[in-house]
Amino acid sequence: MGHLKYSAGEHQVCQDCLSPLLSCHACLLQSHLRMSFHRIEEWQDGFFHAVTLKSLGLHIQLSHKAGETCCHPSPAFHDDFIVIDTHGIHEVGLYFCGCEHEASHYKQLLQARLFPATATDPRTAATFAVLKFFHLLSFESKVSAYKFYHSLAHQSDNTGITPIRDHYSTFLRIVHEWRNLRSLKCAGHGHDPAGVNATQEGELALLCLACPHPGKIYLTGGKLQLNRLMLTYFRWMYSVFLAINANFHLKHRAISSDTKDPGLSGGWGYFINEKPYKAYIGNSSAVIQECQQRSTCVSHNAVNMADTKISKGLAATGVGTVDCACHDMKLVNGVGDLQKGERYVNMDYLVSSALSTFSSLKVINFSYDIACQWHKKLWGHVPSLPHRLQPDPVGKTFRYFVPKFHLAVHIKACQMMFSLNWSPSVGRTDGEAPEHGWANINCVAMSTKEMGPGACRDALDDHFRDWNWKKITSLVLLQKVIKAVRAEQEHCIALSELEDSIQESELGTSSLAKWREEIETWEVDHTKPNPFERHIDTMTQAAVWLELAKQDAKELEDGTAVSLHSEVSCSILISTSMDLEHAQRQLRADAGLLSQHPTDTQRTSILTRSNALLRCIDTWTMIQTLYMPLIDLSSDNDDDSGCPKPNPNSGKAEDSQLLLPSEICDHVPCDRKLLEIEWSLRLAQAHDALNECRTHIRLRQQLVQFKKHHIRGQNPNTRARNTLDTVEHRLALVTLSNHLDCPLTRSHLRQSQGRTIMSWIWLTQGISNDDAESLQDMLRVEWCKARAHQNCWSEEMRRVLAFFNWQVQWWEDRISLQTLARLEETKGLIAYAKRQAFIRRRLSASFRENAEYLRSTQRFMVIVDGGGQILTSPGAASDAHRAQPPMDNCTGTMYLRMDS
C-alpha cells in the first residue's frame, strides 16, 4: 500500500469514490456535482473527520443540468432536506426550480430519481437506488425495514457522536408506496388511459403461466374442435388444480384498523378484498353457529381445533391460501386472513374467490389435507356465499384429493378414495404446493405481524408476487418435463411387462379387459366400486390365533378334543413357541447393541431378561415333551438319528433351540396337526412381517420428509437423525429376523408411489382361504396401480410458450394505448412496454432452446395450433398413437410425432 500524498490546501477525501487521493475544496465540489450522496472526510487535528457535502457548500439544483444556475431557485423546506441513500442518511442542500412552466416539487424529485415522502412540501426522500436495493434484499434475505434503515444510520455514524435524526417511519411509508407503484407499473397500469382507479381485483397478480386461462392460452369456440375421444383423453388440458392450506406462522396483531390503514391494493393482488370478505364472515346468516363437526377420519387439528385457536390480541391467527397445485404459484384473490382458525366459512370463501378466475373450466381438482371432511358440506355452504362467487356445478366435474405427504395419516378408506396416485388426469401432482412456499414466506412473519392490517397485506402480496416471478423466470417446468418423459417410459415398460405376465398366466386377456372396464368406470364415477381396494380379506397372525381358538372351543364343545395338558392345547403350544422365538430375536439384537464396555445397569438388564426367558423356555419344553415325545431332550450324544439337539450348556436363552415340528419333521415322526398349526401361523407371521416392513418404510419416508422441510440447526438435526436411526434399526430387525423365502435387498425397502418400480414386498398381499381367488384379486389391484402410475407421467401440462406469446402481444398493444401531454413521458411509456415485451420474448426463447433437449433425446407428441403455439405437453407415446384422431376432426390443429 502506498502513502497518501497531498500538498497544502488538499484536505478532503471521498470514501465512496474509486480514487483515494486527497483533493482541494474546489476540485472536490466539482467532481461531486453528479455524486451528491457520497461520504466525505476532511483532515483536521491530525486525523480525518466526517463532513457533509452540504457543509462544504454543495447544493443540488433540480430540473437543471449539473453546474447550471437556476434563475428562480427555491430551497427545500428551509434548506433542511434529508435523503436516504445506499451510502447512508444525508443532510443535503436542495433547491427546487421555480422557473415558469416547471413541474411541481414532487415531480422534480422523481425526475431526479428521488422518491418523496409526501407530495405536499416534501422534506425527506429516498433514492431509487436504495429502494431497489432494499426491495430486492427483502425478497432474498427477508430483512426487515427496521434493520435495513438502522444499518444505513450506523453506516452514516457508528459512534453515536453525531446522532442521526430518526426518519424510520418516513422510510416505511416510502417503501409501502414504492411497492404499490412498482406492482402497478409492472402490471401495465401506467399505460391505462383510465388510470389507476380503473384497476380491477386481481389485476396486479402474476398469473401461473402453465395453467389454462380463458382468453389467453385456453382455446374455446371455433378455434379448436375435438372429437369425443380426444376430449376424453385431453381432459387434463382444460382442468385446474387448486391446493388449499393455512399458515398460522403469519399471525397479525391487533394493531391499528382497516379504517386507519386500509392498504393500497384493496384486492388487486393475491389477497382478497377485505371489506366484502369481513362483511361475509361477520354475517350471522353466513357463519355456521354451531362448532364445526368433528373429524370422522383421524383427529385432524385443522378440523377439531378450528374454533379453539387462541386469538387474544390478534387480528388474524394466520392466513389461508389457494395455490396452483401443479406449479406452486399463488392464485389471484386466493389469500385471506383467518380470524379464529381454519374454519370452513373462511376457506369456502377463499376457494370460491380463487375459483372465480377459472369459472369457464369444466374440471376442477381440489387438494386439501382435510378434503375428506371439507367436501362433505361444501355445497351446502355455497348458497350463503356472495352471488358472484357461487360456482355453477352444472356440466362440471369437481374432484377432491388429499396431498400425498398428508395422506399417510388418514384412515385406509380415505387413502383409497382421495389419493392422487390412483386418479387419472392428475400427472405427478403431489398437492403440497402451499407447503413448498411456507419456508420462504415464514421468515417475514416477525416483520408483518407488527404492521397495520393494510400494510401487512400489501407486504405479503409483494412477497407472493416475487415468489411467482421466480417461478416464471427459473423455468423449473422444463426440468419437470424432462423428468416426466423419462419416468413415463419406465412405467410404460413396467406396465407392459405386468400385462404380458398376466396374459401368459391362467387369468388371460379376459381378466385384463374386465379390469380395464372396471377402472375406467370408476375413473368416470367414483361412486362405483373402487378397483384399488381388495375384495378378499387377507389372513393375519391375530386372525389365525382367533381361528385356532375357535377350533379348540368347537372340539371342546363336541367332546372330540384330545389334550395332553390341562391348560395348554396344541395351538397354544405352537403359538407360545413363536412368541419365545420373537423374544429370543429381540434379546439377541439388544445384546448386540451393547458397546465393548457396557455399564452395570445395561448388563443387569440383559441378564435379567435372559434369565426370565430361560425359565419360560424350560417350562415350555416340559410341556413340549408331552406332544412331541420323540424329541431327544436328554442330549444323548450317541443318538445318530440326525435330529437337531438343543444346546443347554450355552447358558444363553437366545441360543436355545426350541425344536418346533418344522425343524424335526424330516428326522422323526411328528403329529400332522402340529405341522398344520405351525404352517398356518408361519404364513400369517410372514404376512405380518411384510406389513411391519411397509409400516416402517412409510414411517421412515414421513420422517425424512419432515426433517427435510422443517428441521434446521445442528441440535434438531442430530435428534432427528437419532430418530431415523431407531426406525432403521427396527426395520433391519424385522427384515433380518423373519423367515422370508424371497431375497430382500435395500432397494426393496422403498415405498413406490409412482417414482420407482415396485418391489415384491408391495406385491405380496398375504394369504387367504382361497389362494387362486386371492392371487387374482391381488393382481387386479396391482395392475390398476401400475396403469395409474404409467398414465400419470404422460399428463404434464405444457402451456408456457403460448402464455409468453400472449404476454408479448399484450405488452405490444400497450405501446400505442396512451399518449401523454409531455413527449418525454410518452416515450417513457413506449420504452417500458417494449422492454417488457422483449423480456417475455427472451424467456420464451430460453425455454424453447432448452426444450430442444427433449426434441433430440426423447420421444413425445406435441400439438401445435395454426400460429405455431404449443398447446399440450409431451405425452405418452404408448397411448398417444391410440388416441390420435384424423386431421379433419381437429380444425386448425396439427399433430406431430417426434422420435429421436
Coordinates of N, CA and C in Angstrom, one line a residue, residues 681-860:
L681 N -49.6 -70.6 11.1 CA -49.1 -69.5 11.9 C -47.9 -68.9 11.2
R682 N -47.0 -69.7 10.6 CA -45.8 -69.2 9.9 C -46.2 -68.3 8.7
L683 N -47.2 -68.7 7.9 CA -47.7 -67.9 6.8 C -48.2 -66.6 7.3
A684 N -49.0 -66.6 8.3 CA -49.6 -65.3 8.9 C -48.5 -64.5 9.4
Q685 N -47.5 -65.1 10.0 CA -46.3 -64.4 10.6 C -45.5 -63.7 9.5
A686 N -45.3 -64.3 8.4 CA -44.6 -63.7 7.3 C -45.4 -62.5 6.7
H687 N -46.7 -62.7 6.6 CA -47.5 -61.5 6.2 C -47.5 -60.4 7.1
D688 N -47.5 -60.7 8.5 CA -47.4 -59.6 9.4 C -46.0 -58.9 9.3
A689 N -45.0 -59.7 9.1 CA -43.6 -59.1 8.9 C -43.6 -58.2 7.7
L690 N -44.2 -58.6 6.6 CA -44.2 -57.7 5.5 C -45.0 -56.4 5.8
N691 N -46.1 -56.5 6.5 CA -46.9 -55.4 6.9 C -46.1 -54.4 7.8
E692 N -45.3 -55.0 8.7 CA -44.4 -54.2 9.5 C -43.3 -53.5 8.7
C693 N -42.8 -54.2 7.7 CA -41.8 -53.6 6.9 C -42.4 -52.4 6.2
R694 N -43.6 -52.6 5.6 CA -44.2 -51.5 4.9 C -44.5 -50.3 5.8
T695 N -44.9 -50.6 7.1 CA -45.2 -49.5 8.0 C -44.0 -48.8 8.4
H696 N -42.9 -49.5 8.6 CA -41.6 -48.8 8.9 C -41.1 -48.0 7.7
I697 N -41.3 -48.5 6.5 CA -40.8 -47.8 5.3 C -41.6 -46.5 5.2
R698 N -42.9 -46.6 5.4 CA -43.8 -45.3 5.4 C -43.3 -44.4 6.5
L699 N -43.1 -44.9 7.7 CA -42.7 -44.0 8.8 C -41.4 -43.4 8.5
R700 N -40.4 -44.1 7.9 CA -39.1 -43.5 7.6 C -39.3 -42.4 6.5
Q701 N -40.1 -42.7 5.5 CA -40.4 -41.7 4.5 C -41.0 -40.4 5.1
Q702 N -41.9 -40.5 6.0 CA -42.5 -39.4 6.6 C -41.5 -38.6 7.4
L703 N -40.7 -39.3 8.2 CA -39.7 -38.6 9.0 C -38.6 -37.9 8.1
V704 N -38.2 -38.5 7.0 CA -37.2 -37.9 6.2 C -37.8 -36.6 5.6
Q705 N -39.1 -36.7 5.1 CA -39.7 -35.5 4.5 C -39.9 -34.4 5.6
F706 N -40.2 -34.8 6.8 CA -40.4 -33.8 7.9 C -39.1 -33.1 8.2
K707 N -38.0 -33.9 8.3 CA -36.7 -33.4 8.6 C -36.2 -32.5 7.5
K708 N -36.5 -32.8 6.2 CA -36.1 -32.0 5.1 C -36.7 -30.6 5.1
H709 N -38.0 -30.6 5.4 CA -38.8 -29.4 5.3 C -38.8 -28.5 6.5
H710 N -38.7 -29.1 7.7 CA -38.9 -28.4 8.9 C -37.8 -28.3 9.9
I711 N -36.8 -29.2 9.8 CA -35.7 -29.2 10.8 C -34.5 -28.4 10.3
R712 N -34.1 -27.5 11.2 CA -33.0 -26.6 10.9 C -32.1 -26.5 12.1
G713 N -30.8 -26.5 11.9 CA -29.9 -26.3 13.1 C -29.2 -27.7 13.4
Q714 N -28.1 -27.6 14.1 CA -27.3 -28.8 14.4 C -28.0 -29.7 15.4
N715 N -28.5 -29.1 16.5 CA -29.1 -29.9 17.6 C -30.4 -30.6 17.1
P716 N -31.4 -29.9 16.5 CA -32.6 -30.5 16.0 C -32.3 -31.6 14.9
N717 N -31.3 -31.3 14.1 CA -30.9 -32.3 13.0 C -30.3 -33.6 13.7
T718 N -29.5 -33.4 14.7 CA -29.0 -34.6 15.4 C -30.1 -35.4 16.0
R719 N -31.1 -34.8 16.7 CA -32.2 -35.5 17.3 C -33.0 -36.2 16.2
A720 N -33.2 -35.5 15.1 CA -34.0 -36.1 14.0 C -33.2 -37.3 13.4
R721 N -31.9 -37.2 13.3 CA -31.1 -38.3 12.8 C -31.2 -39.5 13.7
N722 N -31.2 -39.3 15.1 CA -31.3 -40.4 16.0 C -32.6 -41.1 15.9
T723 N -33.7 -40.3 15.7 CA -35.0 -40.9 15.5 C -35.0 -41.8 14.2
L724 N -34.4 -41.3 13.2 CA -34.4 -42.1 11.9 C -33.5 -43.3 12.1
D725 N -32.4 -43.2 12.9 CA -31.6 -44.4 13.1 C -32.4 -45.5 13.9
T726 N -33.2 -45.0 14.8 CA -34.1 -46.0 15.5 C -35.0 -46.7 14.6
V727 N -35.6 -46.0 13.7 CA -36.5 -46.6 12.8 C -35.8 -47.6 11.8
E728 N -34.6 -47.2 11.4 CA -33.8 -48.0 10.5 C -33.4 -49.3 11.2
H729 N -33.1 -49.2 12.5 CA -32.8 -50.4 13.3 C -34.0 -51.3 13.4
R730 N -35.1 -50.8 13.7 CA -36.3 -51.6 13.8 C -36.7 -52.3 12.5
L731 N -36.5 -51.5 11.4 CA -36.7 -52.1 10.0 C -35.8 -53.2 9.8
A732 N -34.5 -53.0 10.1 CA -33.5 -54.1 9.9 C -33.8 -55.3 10.7
L733 N -34.3 -55.1 12.0 CA -34.6 -56.2 12.8 C -35.8 -57.0 12.2
V734 N -36.8 -56.3 11.7 CA -37.9 -57.0 11.1 C -37.4 -57.8 9.9
T735 N -36.6 -57.2 9.0 CA -36.3 -57.9 7.7 C -35.3 -59.0 7.9
L736 N -34.4 -58.9 8.9 CA -33.4 -59.9 9.1 C -33.8 -61.1 10.0
S737 N -34.8 -60.9 10.8 CA -35.2 -61.9 11.8 C -36.4 -62.7 11.4
N738 N -37.0 -62.4 10.3 CA -38.2 -63.2 9.9 C -37.8 -64.1 8.7
H739 N -38.5 -65.3 8.7 CA -38.2 -66.3 7.6 C -38.9 -65.8 6.4
L740 N -38.2 -65.3 5.4 CA -38.7 -64.8 4.2 C -38.1 -65.7 3.0
D741 N -38.9 -66.2 2.2 CA -38.4 -67.1 1.1 C -37.7 -66.2 0.0
C742 N -38.3 -65.0 -0.2 CA -37.7 -64.2 -1.3 C -36.5 -63.4 -0.8
P743 N -35.5 -63.2 -1.7 CA -34.4 -62.3 -1.3 C -34.8 -60.9 -1.1
L744 N -34.3 -60.3 0.0 CA -34.6 -59.0 0.4 C -33.4 -58.1 0.4
T745 N -33.3 -57.1 -0.5 CA -32.2 -56.2 -0.5 C -32.7 -54.8 -0.1
R746 N -31.7 -53.9 0.0 CA -32.0 -52.5 0.5 C -32.9 -51.8 -0.6
S747 N -32.8 -52.1 -1.8 CA -33.6 -51.5 -2.9 C -35.0 -51.8 -2.8
H748 N -35.3 -53.0 -2.1 CA -36.7 -53.4 -2.0 C -37.4 -52.5 -0.9
L749 N -36.6 -52.0 0.0 CA -37.2 -51.3 1.2 C -37.5 -49.8 0.9
R750 N -38.2 -49.6 -0.2 CA -38.6 -48.3 -0.6 C -40.1 -48.3 -0.9
Q751 N -40.8 -47.1 -0.7 CA -42.2 -47.1 -0.9 C -42.4 -46.6 -2.4
S752 N -43.1 -47.3 -3.1 CA -43.4 -47.0 -4.5 C -44.7 -46.1 -4.6
Q753 N -44.5 -44.9 -5.0 CA -45.7 -44.0 -5.2 C -45.6 -43.4 -6.6
G754 N -45.2 -44.3 -7.6 CA -45.1 -43.8 -9.0 C -43.8 -43.4 -9.4
R755 N -42.8 -43.3 -8.5 CA -41.5 -42.8 -8.9 C -40.5 -43.9 -9.1
T756 N -40.7 -45.1 -8.5 CA -39.9 -46.2 -8.6 C -40.7 -47.4 -8.9
I757 N -40.1 -48.4 -9.6 CA -40.8 -49.7 -9.9 C -41.0 -50.4 -8.6
M758 N -42.2 -51.0 -8.3 CA -42.5 -51.6 -7.1 C -41.7 -52.9 -6.9
S759 N -41.3 -53.1 -5.6 CA -40.6 -54.4 -5.3 C -41.6 -55.4 -4.9
W760 N -41.1 -56.6 -4.7 CA -42.0 -57.7 -4.4 C -42.7 -57.6 -3.0
I761 N -42.1 -56.8 -2.1 CA -42.8 -56.7 -0.8 C -44.1 -55.9 -0.9
W762 N -44.3 -55.1 -1.9 CA -45.5 -54.4 -2.1 C -46.5 -55.2 -3.0
L763 N -46.0 -56.2 -3.6 CA -46.9 -57.1 -4.5 C -47.4 -58.2 -3.7
T764 N -46.7 -58.7 -2.6 CA -47.2 -59.8 -1.8 C -48.3 -59.3 -0.9
Q765 N -49.5 -59.9 -1.0 CA -50.7 -59.3 -0.3 C -51.2 -60.2 0.8
G766 N -50.5 -61.3 1.2 CA -50.9 -62.1 2.3 C -51.6 -63.4 1.8
I767 N -52.1 -64.1 2.8 CA -52.7 -65.4 2.5 C -54.1 -65.4 2.8
S768 N -55.0 -66.0 2.0 CA -56.4 -66.0 2.2 C -56.8 -67.5 2.2
N769 N -58.0 -67.8 2.4 CA -58.5 -69.1 2.4 C -58.6 -69.7 1.0
D770 N -58.7 -68.9 0.0 CA -58.7 -69.3 -1.4 C -57.5 -68.7 -2.1
D771 N -56.4 -69.4 -2.3 CA -55.2 -68.8 -2.9 C -55.4 -68.3 -4.3
A772 N -56.1 -69.1 -5.1 CA -56.3 -68.7 -6.5 C -57.1 -67.4 -6.6
E773 N -58.2 -67.3 -5.8 CA -59.0 -66.1 -5.9 C -58.2 -64.9 -5.3
S774 N -57.4 -65.2 -4.3 CA -56.6 -64.1 -3.7 C -55.6 -63.6 -4.6
L775 N -54.9 -64.5 -5.4 CA -54.0 -64.1 -6.4 C -54.6 -63.2 -7.5
Q776 N -55.7 -63.6 -7.9 CA -56.4 -62.8 -9.0 C -56.8 -61.4 -8.4
D777 N -57.2 -61.4 -7.2 CA -57.6 -60.1 -6.6 C -56.4 -59.2 -6.4
M778 N -55.3 -59.8 -6.0 CA -54.0 -59.1 -5.8 C -53.5 -58.5 -7.1
L779 N -53.5 -59.4 -8.2 CA -53.0 -58.9 -9.5 C -53.9 -57.8 -10.0
R780 N -55.2 -57.9 -9.8 CA -56.1 -56.8 -10.3 C -55.7 -55.5 -9.7
V781 N -55.5 -55.5 -8.3 CA -55.2 -54.2 -7.6 C -53.8 -53.7 -8.1
E782 N -52.8 -54.6 -8.3 CA -51.5 -54.1 -8.7 C -51.5 -53.7 -10.2
W783 N -52.3 -54.3 -11.0 CA -52.4 -53.8 -12.4 C -53.0 -52.5 -12.4
C784 N -54.0 -52.2 -11.6 CA -54.7 -50.9 -11.6 C -53.7 -49.8 -11.1
K785 N -52.8 -50.2 -10.1 CA -51.8 -49.2 -9.7 C -50.8 -49.0 -10.7
A786 N -50.3 -50.0 -11.4 CA -49.3 -49.8 -12.4 C -49.8 -49.0 -13.6
R787 N -51.1 -49.2 -14.0 CA -51.7 -48.4 -15.0 C -51.8 -47.0 -14.6
A788 N -52.2 -46.7 -13.4 CA -52.3 -45.3 -12.9 C -50.9 -44.6 -12.9
H789 N -49.9 -45.4 -12.5 CA -48.5 -44.8 -12.5 C -48.1 -44.4 -13.9
Q790 N -48.3 -45.3 -14.8 CA -47.9 -45.0 -16.2 C -48.7 -43.9 -16.8
N791 N -50.0 -43.8 -16.5 CA -50.8 -42.7 -17.1 C -50.4 -41.3 -16.5
C792 N -50.1 -41.3 -15.2 CA -49.8 -40.1 -14.5 C -48.6 -39.3 -15.2
W793 N -47.6 -40.1 -15.6 CA -46.4 -39.4 -16.1 C -46.6 -38.9 -17.5
S794 N -47.8 -39.2 -18.1 CA -48.0 -38.7 -19.5 C -48.9 -37.5 -19.6
E795 N -49.1 -36.8 -18.4 CA -50.1 -35.7 -18.5 C -49.6 -34.4 -18.0
E796 N -48.2 -34.1 -18.0 CA -47.7 -32.8 -17.5 C -48.2 -31.7 -18.5
M797 N -48.7 -30.7 -17.9 CA -49.3 -29.6 -18.7 C -48.2 -28.7 -19.3
R798 N -48.4 -28.3 -20.5 CA -47.3 -27.5 -21.2 C -48.0 -26.4 -21.9
R799 N -48.1 -25.2 -21.3 CA -48.7 -24.1 -21.9 C -47.8 -22.8 -21.9
V800 N -46.5 -23.0 -21.5 CA -45.6 -21.9 -21.2 C -45.4 -21.0 -22.4
L801 N -45.1 -21.6 -23.6 CA -44.8 -20.8 -24.8 C -46.0 -20.0 -25.2
A802 N -47.2 -20.6 -25.1 CA -48.4 -19.9 -25.5 C -48.7 -18.7 -24.6
F803 N -48.4 -18.9 -23.3 CA -48.6 -17.8 -22.4 C -47.6 -16.7 -22.6
F804 N -46.3 -17.0 -22.9 CA -45.4 -16.0 -23.2 C -45.7 -15.2 -24.5
N805 N -46.2 -15.9 -25.5 CA -46.6 -15.3 -26.7 C -47.8 -14.3 -26.5
W806 N -48.7 -14.7 -25.6 CA -49.8 -13.9 -25.3 C -49.3 -12.6 -24.5
Q807 N -48.4 -12.8 -23.6 CA -47.9 -11.6 -22.9 C -47.1 -10.7 -23.8
V808 N -46.4 -11.2 -24.7 CA -45.7 -10.3 -25.7 C -46.7 -9.5 -26.5
Q809 N -47.7 -10.1 -27.0 CA -48.7 -9.3 -27.7 C -49.4 -8.3 -26.8
W810 N -49.7 -8.7 -25.5 CA -50.3 -7.8 -24.6 C -49.5 -6.5 -24.4
W811 N -48.2 -6.7 -24.2 CA -47.4 -5.5 -23.9 C -47.2 -4.7 -25.2
E812 N -47.1 -5.3 -26.4 CA -47.0 -4.6 -27.6 C -48.3 -3.7 -27.9
D813 N -49.4 -4.2 -27.4 CA -50.7 -3.4 -27.5 C -50.6 -2.2 -26.6
R814 N -49.8 -2.3 -25.6 CA -49.7 -1.1 -24.6 C -48.9 0.0 -25.2
I815 N -48.1 -0.3 -26.3 CA -47.2 0.8 -26.8 C -48.0 2.0 -27.3
S816 N -49.1 1.8 -27.9 CA -49.9 2.9 -28.5 C -51.2 3.1 -27.8
L817 N -51.3 2.6 -26.5 CA -52.5 2.7 -25.8 C -52.8 4.1 -25.3
Q818 N -51.8 4.8 -24.9 CA -52.0 6.1 -24.3 C -50.9 7.1 -24.7
T819 N -51.3 8.3 -25.0 CA -50.4 9.4 -25.3 C -50.5 10.5 -24.3
L820 N -49.4 10.9 -23.7 CA -49.4 11.9 -22.6 C -49.1 13.3 -23.2
A821 N -49.3 14.4 -22.4 CA -49.1 15.7 -22.9 C -47.6 16.0 -23.1
R822 N -46.7 15.5 -22.3 CA -45.3 15.7 -22.4 C -44.7 14.5 -23.2
L823 N -43.9 14.9 -24.3 CA -43.4 13.9 -25.2 C -42.5 12.9 -24.5
E824 N -41.6 13.4 -23.5 CA -40.7 12.5 -22.9 C -41.4 11.5 -22.0
E825 N -42.6 11.8 -21.5 CA -43.3 10.8 -20.7 C -44.0 9.8 -21.6
T826 N -44.4 10.2 -22.8 CA -45.0 9.2 -23.7 C -43.9 8.3 -24.2
K827 N -42.7 8.8 -24.5 CA -41.6 8.0 -24.9 C -41.2 7.0 -23.8
G828 N -41.3 7.4 -22.5 CA -41.1 6.5 -21.4 C -42.0 5.4 -21.4
L829 N -43.3 5.6 -21.6 CA -44.3 4.6 -21.6 C -44.0 3.6 -22.7
I830 N -43.6 4.1 -23.9 CA -43.3 3.2 -25.0 C -42.1 2.4 -24.8
A831 N -41.1 3.0 -24.2 CA -39.8 2.3 -23.9 C -40.1 1.1 -22.9
Y832 N -40.9 1.4 -21.9 CA -41.1 0.4 -20.9 C -41.9 -0.8 -21.4
A833 N -42.9 -0.5 -22.3 CA -43.7 -1.6 -22.9 C -42.8 -2.4 -23.8
K834 N -42.0 -1.8 -24.5 CA -41.1 -2.5 -25.4 C -40.1 -3.4 -24.6
R835 N -39.6 -2.9 -23.5 CA -38.7 -3.7 -22.7 C -39.4 -4.9 -22.1
Q836 N -40.6 -4.7 -21.6 CA -41.4 -5.9 -21.1 C -41.7 -6.9 -22.1
A837 N -42.0 -6.5 -23.3 CA -42.2 -7.4 -24.4 C -40.9 -8.2 -24.8
F838 N -39.8 -7.5 -24.7 CA -38.5 -8.1 -25.0 C -38.2 -9.1 -24.0
I839 N -38.4 -8.8 -22.7 CA -38.2 -9.8 -21.6 C -38.9 -11.1 -21.9
R840 N -40.2 -11.0 -22.2 CA -41.0 -12.2 -22.5 C -40.5 -12.9 -23.7
R841 N -40.1 -12.2 -24.7 CA -39.5 -12.9 -25.8 C -38.3 -13.7 -25.5
R842 N -37.4 -13.1 -24.7 CA -36.2 -13.8 -24.3 C -36.5 -15.0 -23.4
L843 N -37.5 -14.9 -22.5 CA -37.9 -16.0 -21.6 C -38.4 -17.1 -22.5
S844 N -39.2 -16.8 -23.5 CA -39.8 -17.8 -24.4 C -38.7 -18.4 -25.2
A845 N -37.8 -17.6 -25.7 CA -36.7 -18.2 -26.5 C -35.8 -19.1 -25.6
S846 N -35.5 -18.7 -24.4 CA -34.7 -19.6 -23.5 C -35.4 -20.9 -23.2
F847 N -36.7 -20.8 -23.0 CA -37.5 -22.1 -22.8 C -37.5 -23.0 -24.0
R848 N -37.6 -22.3 -25.1 CA -37.6 -23.1 -26.4 C -36.3 -23.7 -26.7
E849 N -35.2 -23.0 -26.4 CA -33.9 -23.5 -26.6 C -33.6 -24.7 -25.7
N850 N -34.0 -24.6 -24.5 CA -33.8 -25.7 -23.5 C -34.7 -26.9 -23.9
A851 N -35.8 -26.6 -24.5 CA -36.7 -27.7 -24.9 C -36.2 -28.5 -26.0
E852 N -35.2 -28.0 -26.7 CA -34.6 -28.8 -27.8 C -33.9 -30.0 -27.3
Y853 N -33.6 -30.0 -26.0 CA -33.0 -31.3 -25.5 C -34.0 -32.4 -25.6
L854 N -35.3 -32.1 -25.3 CA -36.3 -33.1 -25.4 C -36.5 -33.6 -26.9
R855 N -36.4 -32.6 -27.8 CA -36.6 -32.9 -29.2 C -35.5 -33.9 -29.7
S856 N -34.3 -33.8 -29.2 CA -33.2 -34.6 -29.7 C -33.0 -35.9 -28.9
T857 N -33.5 -36.0 -27.7 CA -33.2 -37.2 -26.9 C -34.4 -38.0 -26.4
Q858 N -35.7 -37.4 -26.6 CA -36.8 -38.1 -26.1 C -37.9 -38.3 -27.2
R859 N -38.8 -39.2 -27.0 CA -39.9 -39.4 -27.9 C -41.2 -38.8 -27.2
F860 N -41.8 -37.9 -28.0 CA -43.0 -37.3 -27.4 C -43.9 -36.8 -28.5

